[in-house]
Short mmCIF file of C-alpha atoms and ligand atoms in Angstrom, two decimals:
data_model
loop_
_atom_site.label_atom_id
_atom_site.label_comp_id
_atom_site.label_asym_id
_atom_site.label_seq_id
_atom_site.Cartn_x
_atom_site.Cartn_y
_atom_site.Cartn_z
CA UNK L 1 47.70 -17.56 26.85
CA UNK L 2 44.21 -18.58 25.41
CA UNK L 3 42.58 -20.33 22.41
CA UNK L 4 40.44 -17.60 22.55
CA UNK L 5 43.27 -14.64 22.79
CA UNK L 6 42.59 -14.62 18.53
CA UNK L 7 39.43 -14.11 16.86
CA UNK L 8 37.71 -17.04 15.32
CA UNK L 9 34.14 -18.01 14.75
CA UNK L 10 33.15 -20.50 17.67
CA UNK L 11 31.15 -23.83 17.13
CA UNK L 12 29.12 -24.93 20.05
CA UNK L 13 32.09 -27.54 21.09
CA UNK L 14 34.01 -24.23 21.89
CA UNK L 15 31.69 -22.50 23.81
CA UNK L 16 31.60 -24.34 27.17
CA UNK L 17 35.40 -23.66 27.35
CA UNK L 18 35.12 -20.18 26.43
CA UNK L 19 32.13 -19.44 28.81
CA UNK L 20 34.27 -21.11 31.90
CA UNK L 21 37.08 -18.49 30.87
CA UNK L 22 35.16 -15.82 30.86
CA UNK L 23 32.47 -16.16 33.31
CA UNK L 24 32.32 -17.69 36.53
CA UNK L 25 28.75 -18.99 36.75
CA UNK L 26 28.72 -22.34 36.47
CA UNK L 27 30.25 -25.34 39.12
CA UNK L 28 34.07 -26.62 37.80
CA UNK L 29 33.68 -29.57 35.72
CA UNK L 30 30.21 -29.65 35.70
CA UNK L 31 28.02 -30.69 32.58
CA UNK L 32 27.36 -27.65 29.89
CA UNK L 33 24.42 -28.44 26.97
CA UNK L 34 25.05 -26.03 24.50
CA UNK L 35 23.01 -25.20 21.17
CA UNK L 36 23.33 -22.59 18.52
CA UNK L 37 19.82 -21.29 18.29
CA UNK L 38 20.65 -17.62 15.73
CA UNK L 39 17.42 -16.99 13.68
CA UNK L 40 18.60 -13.59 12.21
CA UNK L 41 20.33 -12.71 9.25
CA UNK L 42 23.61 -11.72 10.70
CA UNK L 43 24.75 -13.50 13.99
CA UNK L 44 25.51 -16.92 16.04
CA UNK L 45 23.74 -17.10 18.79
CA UNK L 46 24.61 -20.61 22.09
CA UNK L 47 22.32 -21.28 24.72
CA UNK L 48 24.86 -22.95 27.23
CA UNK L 49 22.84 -24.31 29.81
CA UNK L 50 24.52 -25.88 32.85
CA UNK L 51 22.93 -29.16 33.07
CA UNK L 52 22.56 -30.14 36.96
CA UNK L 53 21.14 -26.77 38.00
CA UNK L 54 19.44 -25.35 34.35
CA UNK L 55 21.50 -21.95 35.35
CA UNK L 56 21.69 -20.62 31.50
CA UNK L 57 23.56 -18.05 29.68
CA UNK L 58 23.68 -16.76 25.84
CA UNK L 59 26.80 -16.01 23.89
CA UNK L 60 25.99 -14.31 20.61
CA UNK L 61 29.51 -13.91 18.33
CA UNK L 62 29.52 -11.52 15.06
CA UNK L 63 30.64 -13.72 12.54
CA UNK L 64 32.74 -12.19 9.47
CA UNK L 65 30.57 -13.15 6.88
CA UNK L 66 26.91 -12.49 7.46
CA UNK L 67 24.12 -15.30 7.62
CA UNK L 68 22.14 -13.99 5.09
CA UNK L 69 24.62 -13.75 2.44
CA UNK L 70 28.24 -15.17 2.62
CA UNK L 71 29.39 -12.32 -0.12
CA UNK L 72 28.23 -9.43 2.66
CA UNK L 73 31.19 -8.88 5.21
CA UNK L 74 30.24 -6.58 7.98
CA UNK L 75 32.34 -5.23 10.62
CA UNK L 76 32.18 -7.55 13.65
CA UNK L 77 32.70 -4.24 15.91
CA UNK L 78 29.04 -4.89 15.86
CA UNK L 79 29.08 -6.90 18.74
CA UNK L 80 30.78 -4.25 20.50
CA UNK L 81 28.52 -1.85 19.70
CA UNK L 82 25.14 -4.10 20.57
CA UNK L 83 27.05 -4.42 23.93
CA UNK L 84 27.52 -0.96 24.98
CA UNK L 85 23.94 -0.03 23.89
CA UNK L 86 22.39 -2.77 25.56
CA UNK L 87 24.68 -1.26 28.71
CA UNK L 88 23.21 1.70 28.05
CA UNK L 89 19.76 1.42 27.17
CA UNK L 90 19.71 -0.92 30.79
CA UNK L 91 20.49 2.62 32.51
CA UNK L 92 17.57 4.08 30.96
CA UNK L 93 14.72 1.76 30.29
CA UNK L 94 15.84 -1.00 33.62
CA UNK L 95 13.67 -4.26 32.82
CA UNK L 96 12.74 -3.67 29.07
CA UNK L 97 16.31 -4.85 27.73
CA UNK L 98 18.52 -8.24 28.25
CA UNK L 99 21.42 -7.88 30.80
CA UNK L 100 25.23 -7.60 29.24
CA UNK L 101 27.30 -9.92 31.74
CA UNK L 102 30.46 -9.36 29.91
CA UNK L 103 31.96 -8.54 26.25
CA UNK L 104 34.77 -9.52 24.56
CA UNK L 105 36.29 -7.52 21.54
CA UNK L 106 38.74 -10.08 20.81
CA UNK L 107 36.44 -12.81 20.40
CA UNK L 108 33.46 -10.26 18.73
CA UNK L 109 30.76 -11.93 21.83
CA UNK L 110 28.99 -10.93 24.40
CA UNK L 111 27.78 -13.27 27.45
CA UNK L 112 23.82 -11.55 28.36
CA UNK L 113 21.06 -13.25 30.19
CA UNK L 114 19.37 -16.03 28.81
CA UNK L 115 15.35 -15.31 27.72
CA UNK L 116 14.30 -18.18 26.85
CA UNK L 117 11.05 -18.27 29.02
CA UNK L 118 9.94 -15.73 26.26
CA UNK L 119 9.34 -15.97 22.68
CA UNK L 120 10.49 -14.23 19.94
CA UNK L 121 7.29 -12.03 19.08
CA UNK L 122 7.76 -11.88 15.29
CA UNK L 123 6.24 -16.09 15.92
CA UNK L 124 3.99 -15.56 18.57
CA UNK L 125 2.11 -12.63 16.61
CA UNK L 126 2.16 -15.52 13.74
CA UNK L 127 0.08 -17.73 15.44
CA UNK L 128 -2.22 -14.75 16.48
CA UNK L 129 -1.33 -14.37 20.45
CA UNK L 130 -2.22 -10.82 21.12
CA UNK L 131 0.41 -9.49 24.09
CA UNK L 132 -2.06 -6.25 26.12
CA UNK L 133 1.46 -4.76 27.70
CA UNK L 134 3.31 -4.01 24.66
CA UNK L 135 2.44 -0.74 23.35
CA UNK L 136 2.76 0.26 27.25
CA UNK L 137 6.38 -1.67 27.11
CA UNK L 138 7.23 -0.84 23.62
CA UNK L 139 6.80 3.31 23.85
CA UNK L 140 8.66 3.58 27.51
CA UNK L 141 11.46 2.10 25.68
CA UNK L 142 11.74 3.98 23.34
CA UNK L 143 10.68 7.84 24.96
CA UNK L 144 13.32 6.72 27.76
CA UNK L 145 15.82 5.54 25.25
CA UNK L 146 15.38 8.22 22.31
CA UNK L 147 14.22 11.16 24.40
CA UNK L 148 17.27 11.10 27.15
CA UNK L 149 20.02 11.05 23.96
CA UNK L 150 18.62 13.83 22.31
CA UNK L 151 20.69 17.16 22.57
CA UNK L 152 17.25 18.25 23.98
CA UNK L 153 17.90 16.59 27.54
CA UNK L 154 21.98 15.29 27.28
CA UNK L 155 24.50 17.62 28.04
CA UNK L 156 25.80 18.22 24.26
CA UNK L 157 29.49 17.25 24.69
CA UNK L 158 28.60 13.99 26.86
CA UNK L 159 26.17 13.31 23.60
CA UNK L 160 28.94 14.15 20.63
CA UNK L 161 31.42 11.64 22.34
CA UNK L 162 28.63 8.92 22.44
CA UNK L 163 27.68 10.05 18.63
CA UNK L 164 31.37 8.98 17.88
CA UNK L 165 31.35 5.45 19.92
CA UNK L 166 28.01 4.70 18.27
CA UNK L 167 29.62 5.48 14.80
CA UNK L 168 28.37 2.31 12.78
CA UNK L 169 28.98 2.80 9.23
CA UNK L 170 28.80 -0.17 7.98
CA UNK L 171 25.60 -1.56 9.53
CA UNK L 172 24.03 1.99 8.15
CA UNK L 173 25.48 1.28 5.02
CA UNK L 174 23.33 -2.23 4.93
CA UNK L 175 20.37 0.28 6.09
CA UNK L 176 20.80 3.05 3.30
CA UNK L 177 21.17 0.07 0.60
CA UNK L 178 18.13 -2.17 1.67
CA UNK L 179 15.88 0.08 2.91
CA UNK L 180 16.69 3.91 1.05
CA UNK L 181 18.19 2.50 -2.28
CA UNK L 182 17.46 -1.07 -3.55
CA UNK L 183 13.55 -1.11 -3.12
CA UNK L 184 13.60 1.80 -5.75
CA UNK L 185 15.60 0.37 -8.47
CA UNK L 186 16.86 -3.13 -7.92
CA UNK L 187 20.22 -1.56 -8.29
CA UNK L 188 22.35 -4.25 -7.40
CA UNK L 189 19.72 -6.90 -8.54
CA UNK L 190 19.28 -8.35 -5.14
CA UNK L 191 15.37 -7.61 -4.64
CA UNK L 192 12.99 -10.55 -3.89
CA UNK L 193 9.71 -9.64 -5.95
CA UNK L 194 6.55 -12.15 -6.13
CA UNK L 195 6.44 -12.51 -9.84
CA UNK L 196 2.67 -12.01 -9.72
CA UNK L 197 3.04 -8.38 -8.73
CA UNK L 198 6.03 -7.76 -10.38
CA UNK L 199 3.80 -5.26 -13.35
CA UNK L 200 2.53 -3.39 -10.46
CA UNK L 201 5.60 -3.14 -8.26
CA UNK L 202 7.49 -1.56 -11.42
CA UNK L 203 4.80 1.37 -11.60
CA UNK L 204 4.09 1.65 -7.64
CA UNK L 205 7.80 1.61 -7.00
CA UNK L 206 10.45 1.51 -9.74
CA UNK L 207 8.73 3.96 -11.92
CA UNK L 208 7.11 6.85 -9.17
CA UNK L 209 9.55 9.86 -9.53
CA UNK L 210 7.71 11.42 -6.76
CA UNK L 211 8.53 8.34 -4.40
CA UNK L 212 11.77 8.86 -5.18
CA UNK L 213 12.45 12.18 -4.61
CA UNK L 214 10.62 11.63 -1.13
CA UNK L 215 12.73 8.59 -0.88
CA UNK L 216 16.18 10.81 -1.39
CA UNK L 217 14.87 13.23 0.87
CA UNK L 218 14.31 10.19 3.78
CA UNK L 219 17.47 8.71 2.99
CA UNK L 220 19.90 12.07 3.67
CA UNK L 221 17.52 13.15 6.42
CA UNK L 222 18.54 8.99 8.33
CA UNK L 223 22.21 9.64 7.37
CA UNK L 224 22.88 13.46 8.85
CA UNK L 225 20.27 13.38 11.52
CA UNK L 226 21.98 13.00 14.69
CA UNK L 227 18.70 13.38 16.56
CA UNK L 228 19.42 10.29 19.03
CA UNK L 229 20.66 6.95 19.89
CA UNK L 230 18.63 4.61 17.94
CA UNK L 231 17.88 0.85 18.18
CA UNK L 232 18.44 0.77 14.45
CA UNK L 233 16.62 -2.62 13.46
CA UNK L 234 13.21 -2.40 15.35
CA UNK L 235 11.34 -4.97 14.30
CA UNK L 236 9.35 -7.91 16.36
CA UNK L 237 12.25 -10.16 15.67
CA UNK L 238 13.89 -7.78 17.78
CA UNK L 239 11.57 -8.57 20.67
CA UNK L 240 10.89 -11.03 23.13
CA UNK L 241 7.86 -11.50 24.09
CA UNK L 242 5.59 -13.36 27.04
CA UNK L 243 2.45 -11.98 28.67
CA UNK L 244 3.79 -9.89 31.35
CA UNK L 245 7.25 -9.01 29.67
CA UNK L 246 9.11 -7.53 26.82
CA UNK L 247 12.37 -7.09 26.34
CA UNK L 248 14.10 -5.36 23.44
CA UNK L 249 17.21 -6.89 21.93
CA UNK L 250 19.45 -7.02 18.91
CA UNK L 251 20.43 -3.37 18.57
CA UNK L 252 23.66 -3.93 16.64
CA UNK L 253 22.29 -1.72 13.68
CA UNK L 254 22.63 1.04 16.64
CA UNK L 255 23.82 4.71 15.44
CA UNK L 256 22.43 8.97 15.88
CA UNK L 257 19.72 8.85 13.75
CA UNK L 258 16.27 10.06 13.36
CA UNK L 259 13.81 8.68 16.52
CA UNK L 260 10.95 8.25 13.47
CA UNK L 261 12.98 6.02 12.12
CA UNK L 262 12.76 3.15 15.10
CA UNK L 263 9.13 4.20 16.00
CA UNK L 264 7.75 3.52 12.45
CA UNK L 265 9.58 0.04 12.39
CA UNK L 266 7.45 -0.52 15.29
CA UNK L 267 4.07 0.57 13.43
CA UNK L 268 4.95 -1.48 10.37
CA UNK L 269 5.62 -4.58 11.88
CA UNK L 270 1.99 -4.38 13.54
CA UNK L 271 0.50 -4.13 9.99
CA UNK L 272 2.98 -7.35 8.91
CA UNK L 273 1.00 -9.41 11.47
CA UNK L 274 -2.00 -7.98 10.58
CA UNK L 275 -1.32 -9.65 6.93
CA UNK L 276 -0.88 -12.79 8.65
CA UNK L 277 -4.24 -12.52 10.69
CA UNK L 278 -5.83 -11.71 7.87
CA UNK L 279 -4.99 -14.32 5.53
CA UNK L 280 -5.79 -16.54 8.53
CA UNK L 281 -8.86 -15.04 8.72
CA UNK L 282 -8.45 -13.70 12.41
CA UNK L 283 -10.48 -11.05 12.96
CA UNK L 284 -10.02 -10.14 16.53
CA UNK L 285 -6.25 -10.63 16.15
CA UNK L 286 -6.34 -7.70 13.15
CA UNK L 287 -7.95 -5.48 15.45
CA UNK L 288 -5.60 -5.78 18.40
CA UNK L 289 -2.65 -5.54 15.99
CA UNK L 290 -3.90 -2.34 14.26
CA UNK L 291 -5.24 -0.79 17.95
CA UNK L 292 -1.67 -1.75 19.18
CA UNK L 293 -0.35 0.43 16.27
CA UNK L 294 -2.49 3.48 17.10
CA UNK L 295 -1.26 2.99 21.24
CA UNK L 296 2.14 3.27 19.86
CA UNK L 297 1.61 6.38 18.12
CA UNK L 298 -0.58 8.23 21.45
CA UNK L 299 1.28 6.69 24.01
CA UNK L 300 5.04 7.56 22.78
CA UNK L 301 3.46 11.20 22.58
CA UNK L 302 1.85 11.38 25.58
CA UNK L 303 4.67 9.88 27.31
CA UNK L 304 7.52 11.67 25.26
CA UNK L 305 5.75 15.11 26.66
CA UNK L 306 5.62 13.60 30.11
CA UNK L 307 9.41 12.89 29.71
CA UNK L 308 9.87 16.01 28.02
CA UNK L 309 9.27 18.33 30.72
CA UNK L 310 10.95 16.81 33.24
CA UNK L 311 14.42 15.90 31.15
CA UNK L 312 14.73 18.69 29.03
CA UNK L 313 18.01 20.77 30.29
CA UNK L 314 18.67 22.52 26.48
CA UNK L 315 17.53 26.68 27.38
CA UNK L 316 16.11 27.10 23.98
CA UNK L 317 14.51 23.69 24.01
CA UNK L 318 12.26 25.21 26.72
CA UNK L 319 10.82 27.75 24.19
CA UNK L 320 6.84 27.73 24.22
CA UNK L 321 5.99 25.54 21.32
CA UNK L 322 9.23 23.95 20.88
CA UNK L 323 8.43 20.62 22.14
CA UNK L 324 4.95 20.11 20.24
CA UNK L 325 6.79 21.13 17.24
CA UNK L 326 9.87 18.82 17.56
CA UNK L 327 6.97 15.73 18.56
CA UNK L 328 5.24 16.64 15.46
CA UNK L 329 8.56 16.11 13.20
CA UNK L 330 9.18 12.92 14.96
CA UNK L 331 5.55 11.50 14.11
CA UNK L 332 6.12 12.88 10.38
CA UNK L 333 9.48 10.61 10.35
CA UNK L 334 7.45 7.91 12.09
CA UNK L 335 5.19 7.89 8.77
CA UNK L 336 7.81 7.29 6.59
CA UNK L 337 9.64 5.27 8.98
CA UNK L 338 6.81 2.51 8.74
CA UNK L 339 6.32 3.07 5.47
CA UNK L 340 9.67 2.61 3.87
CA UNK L 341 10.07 -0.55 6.35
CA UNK L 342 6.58 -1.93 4.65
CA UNK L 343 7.77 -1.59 0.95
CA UNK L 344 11.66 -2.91 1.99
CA UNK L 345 10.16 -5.99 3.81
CA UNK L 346 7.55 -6.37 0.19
CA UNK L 347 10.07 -5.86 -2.04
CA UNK L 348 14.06 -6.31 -0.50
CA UNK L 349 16.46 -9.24 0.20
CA UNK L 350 15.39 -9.49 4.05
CA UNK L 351 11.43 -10.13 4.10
CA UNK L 352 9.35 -11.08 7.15
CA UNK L 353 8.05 -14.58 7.20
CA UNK L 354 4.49 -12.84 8.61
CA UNK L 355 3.84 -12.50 5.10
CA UNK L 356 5.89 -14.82 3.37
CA UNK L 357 4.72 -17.99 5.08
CA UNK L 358 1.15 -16.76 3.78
CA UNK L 359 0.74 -20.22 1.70
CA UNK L 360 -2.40 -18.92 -0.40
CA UNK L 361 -0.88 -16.99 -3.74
CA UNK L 362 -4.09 -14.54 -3.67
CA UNK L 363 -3.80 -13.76 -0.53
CA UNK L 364 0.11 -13.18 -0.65
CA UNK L 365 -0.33 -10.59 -3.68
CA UNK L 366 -2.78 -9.02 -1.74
CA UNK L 367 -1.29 -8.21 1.10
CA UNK L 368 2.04 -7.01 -0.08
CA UNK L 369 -0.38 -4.45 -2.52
CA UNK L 370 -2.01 -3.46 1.11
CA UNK L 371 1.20 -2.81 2.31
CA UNK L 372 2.85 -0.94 -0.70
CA UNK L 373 -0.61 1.31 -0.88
CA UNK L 374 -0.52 1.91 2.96
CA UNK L 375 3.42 2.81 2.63
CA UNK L 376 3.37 5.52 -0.42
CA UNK L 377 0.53 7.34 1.92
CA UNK L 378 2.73 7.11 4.86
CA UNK L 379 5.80 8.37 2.75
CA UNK L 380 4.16 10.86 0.18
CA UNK L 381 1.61 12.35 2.93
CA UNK L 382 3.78 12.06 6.35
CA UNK L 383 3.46 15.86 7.57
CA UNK L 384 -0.38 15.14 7.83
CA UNK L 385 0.36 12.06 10.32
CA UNK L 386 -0.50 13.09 13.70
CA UNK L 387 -2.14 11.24 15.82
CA UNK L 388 -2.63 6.66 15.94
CA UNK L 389 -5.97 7.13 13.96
CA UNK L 390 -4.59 8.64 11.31
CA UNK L 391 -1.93 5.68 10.88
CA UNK L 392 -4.58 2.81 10.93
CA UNK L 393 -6.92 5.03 8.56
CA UNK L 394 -4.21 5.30 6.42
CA UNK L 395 -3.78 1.24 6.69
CA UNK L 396 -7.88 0.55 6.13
CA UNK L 397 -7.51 2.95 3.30
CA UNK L 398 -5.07 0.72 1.69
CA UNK L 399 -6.66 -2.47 2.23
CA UNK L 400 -10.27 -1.17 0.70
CA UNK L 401 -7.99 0.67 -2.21
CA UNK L 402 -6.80 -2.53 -2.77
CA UNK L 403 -9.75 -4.67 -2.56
CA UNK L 404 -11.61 -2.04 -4.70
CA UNK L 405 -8.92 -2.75 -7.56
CA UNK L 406 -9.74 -6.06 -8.28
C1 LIG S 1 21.97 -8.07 5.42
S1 LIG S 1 21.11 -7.86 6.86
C2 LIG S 1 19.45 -7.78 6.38
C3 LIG S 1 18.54 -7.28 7.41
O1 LIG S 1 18.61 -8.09 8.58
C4 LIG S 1 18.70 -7.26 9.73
O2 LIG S 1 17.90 -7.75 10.74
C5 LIG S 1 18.30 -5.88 9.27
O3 LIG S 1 16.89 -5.73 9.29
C6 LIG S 1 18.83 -5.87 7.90
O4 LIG S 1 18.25 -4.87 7.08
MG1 LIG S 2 18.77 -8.57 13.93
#
């Protein structure tokens, strides 16, 4: 028998007890420091750190309620779920992902590696560090994580079973409210609008038929597309960051879903800390964070093809044309993939403090109208994304359209 044979939600004077059970890293009776250090929305997240010889590990527990909002109960299989990707996604894309020591389905944890000798690169993009790996790191992630879960290269049963362990309704449900529904129509009166763009958020966004029909189209397209296993929650909050590493973490939104979908979160989060350069006045930073962009875009197809050719086992997936047609469908869902993450971030209950920290009120409105601009083009015009270019055009487009208006 164990205090921790029944789920409940730890404090850090639990977890040096709990790490001793379940782990055998650290010296009997030695000294554990332990701090809860969770900066999402959703999680709790100890740094135990063994005090005589700094040997580290993280716990990170699904709690009941979320963070965010104590009304929103999510399914604390989440953890599990996190775990098994993260197990996964070790298999294909070794180095770019924090190691899974052990997980517990009782307790909703899992004991990984500790990173803190990185940063979380949602903060170090806000104070303008540029990182020259990531779009290298970033897009071998995700062709060696998307790609090799498609029904293109996985043998199709092996695939179905892992569509049904990855089955993750309720985290998609938090996904096809705040990202396909709410930014629309404030339909359960949770959106976060600055009041000063309120006038032109109700004709950009509440009152654009067209958007919406696009938007329905997006939004039953993410929920039947079993194209592969997705992070599910891609931003650079996600990431952690230093100069010659990244690693990719937090995929408890995980789930079959469309591979635009992750790829685009990528893109848009480059143009949220290009709002913070900008406001900041940081010219060269704006410039690496829109060429990073583009080096998403051409290196995930470049590489994807690479991949492509070797992995692909499907007979009909071999077809002549087949695999620059299925890459141009996945840059298409990339488009809207950035775009409806730039208006949900503008306009939804979970924003990015890239541009909400920006402390001048001009500057603020501006770059959420940027954003929105950039977005419907993304969305409304998608088929006629193709290649990096075209997504930062699209983005200096927005920001003269913008300017222009005043
Ligand atoms: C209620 S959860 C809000 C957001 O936080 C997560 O990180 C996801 O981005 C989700 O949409
Ligand atoms: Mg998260």
């Amino acid at each position: 028998m164990s205090r921790f044979d029944n789920y409940f939600l730890m404090k850090e004077a639990d977890v040096p007890d709990y790490v001793r059970e379940k782990l055998d890293i650290f010296a009997p009776g030695s000294k554990l420091t332990v701090k809860e250090i969770g900066d999402g929305n959703l999680n709790y997240v100890f740094r135990v750190v063994e005090d005589a010889s700094g040997k580290s590990v993280i716990v990170k527990q699904a709690g009941e309620q979320l963070r965010i909002s104590a009304e929103m109960r999510v399914s604390t299989d989440r953890n599990r779920i996190e775990s098994e990707i993260l197990i996964l996604q070790h298999k294909y894309a070794p180095g770019l992902v924090p190691g899974i020591y052990r997980y517990d389905t009782v307790m909703c944890a899992c004991l990984m590696e500790d990173l803190s000798d990185h940063r979380l690169m949602r903060y170090a993009l806000m104070e303008h560090k540029t990182f020259p790996l990531f779009a290298e790191d970033i897009t071998t992630y995700m062709v060696n994580t998307l790609l090799n879960t498609t029904d293109v290269v996985m043998e199709h049963k092996e695939k179905k079973a892992l569509v049904k362990s990855f089955i993750n309704p309720e985290l998609c449900e938090i996904t096809e409210d705040l990202i396909y529904t709410e930014p629309y129509n404030d339909v359960k009166g949770r959106n976060i609008v600055t009041p000063e763009n309120l006038d032109f958020l109700k004709i950009e966004l509440y009152g654009d038929k067209s958007l919406h029909l696009e938007i329905a189209k997006l939004k039953f397209d993410f929920m039947n597309n079993a194209q592969a296993l997705l992070h599910g929650d891609l931003h650079t909050g996600s990431i952690f960051v230093k100069p010659d590493s990244t690693k990719i973490f937090d995929p408890e939104f995980a789930f079959f879903g469309p591979m635009g979908y992750d790829i685009g979160n990528v893109v848009a989060n480059l143009f949220f800390a290009w709002d913070n350069g900008d406001a900041a006045g940081d010219a060269s930073f704006c410039e690496w964070a829109l060429k990073t962009a583009a080096e998403v875009i051409d290196l995930f197809k470049k590489k994807f093809l690479v991949c492509y050719a070797e992995r692909v086992t499907d007979v009909m997936a071999k077809t002549e044309g087949f695999a620059a047609w299925y890459l141009d469908t996945i840059i298409a869902d990339t488009a809207a993939g950035a775009g409806t993450e730039l208006i949900r971030r503008t306009v939804g209950m979970a924003q990015v403090k890239d541009v909400t920290t920006i402390s001048d009120r001009a500057k603020r409105i501006r770059a959420e109208r940027i954003n929105i601009v950039c977005a419907k083009d993304l969305i409304m015009n998608r088929r006629a994304f193709h290649t990096g270019d075209d997504f930062t055009a699209s983005f200096r487009r927005a920001v003269k359209t913008v300017d222009e208006l005043k």
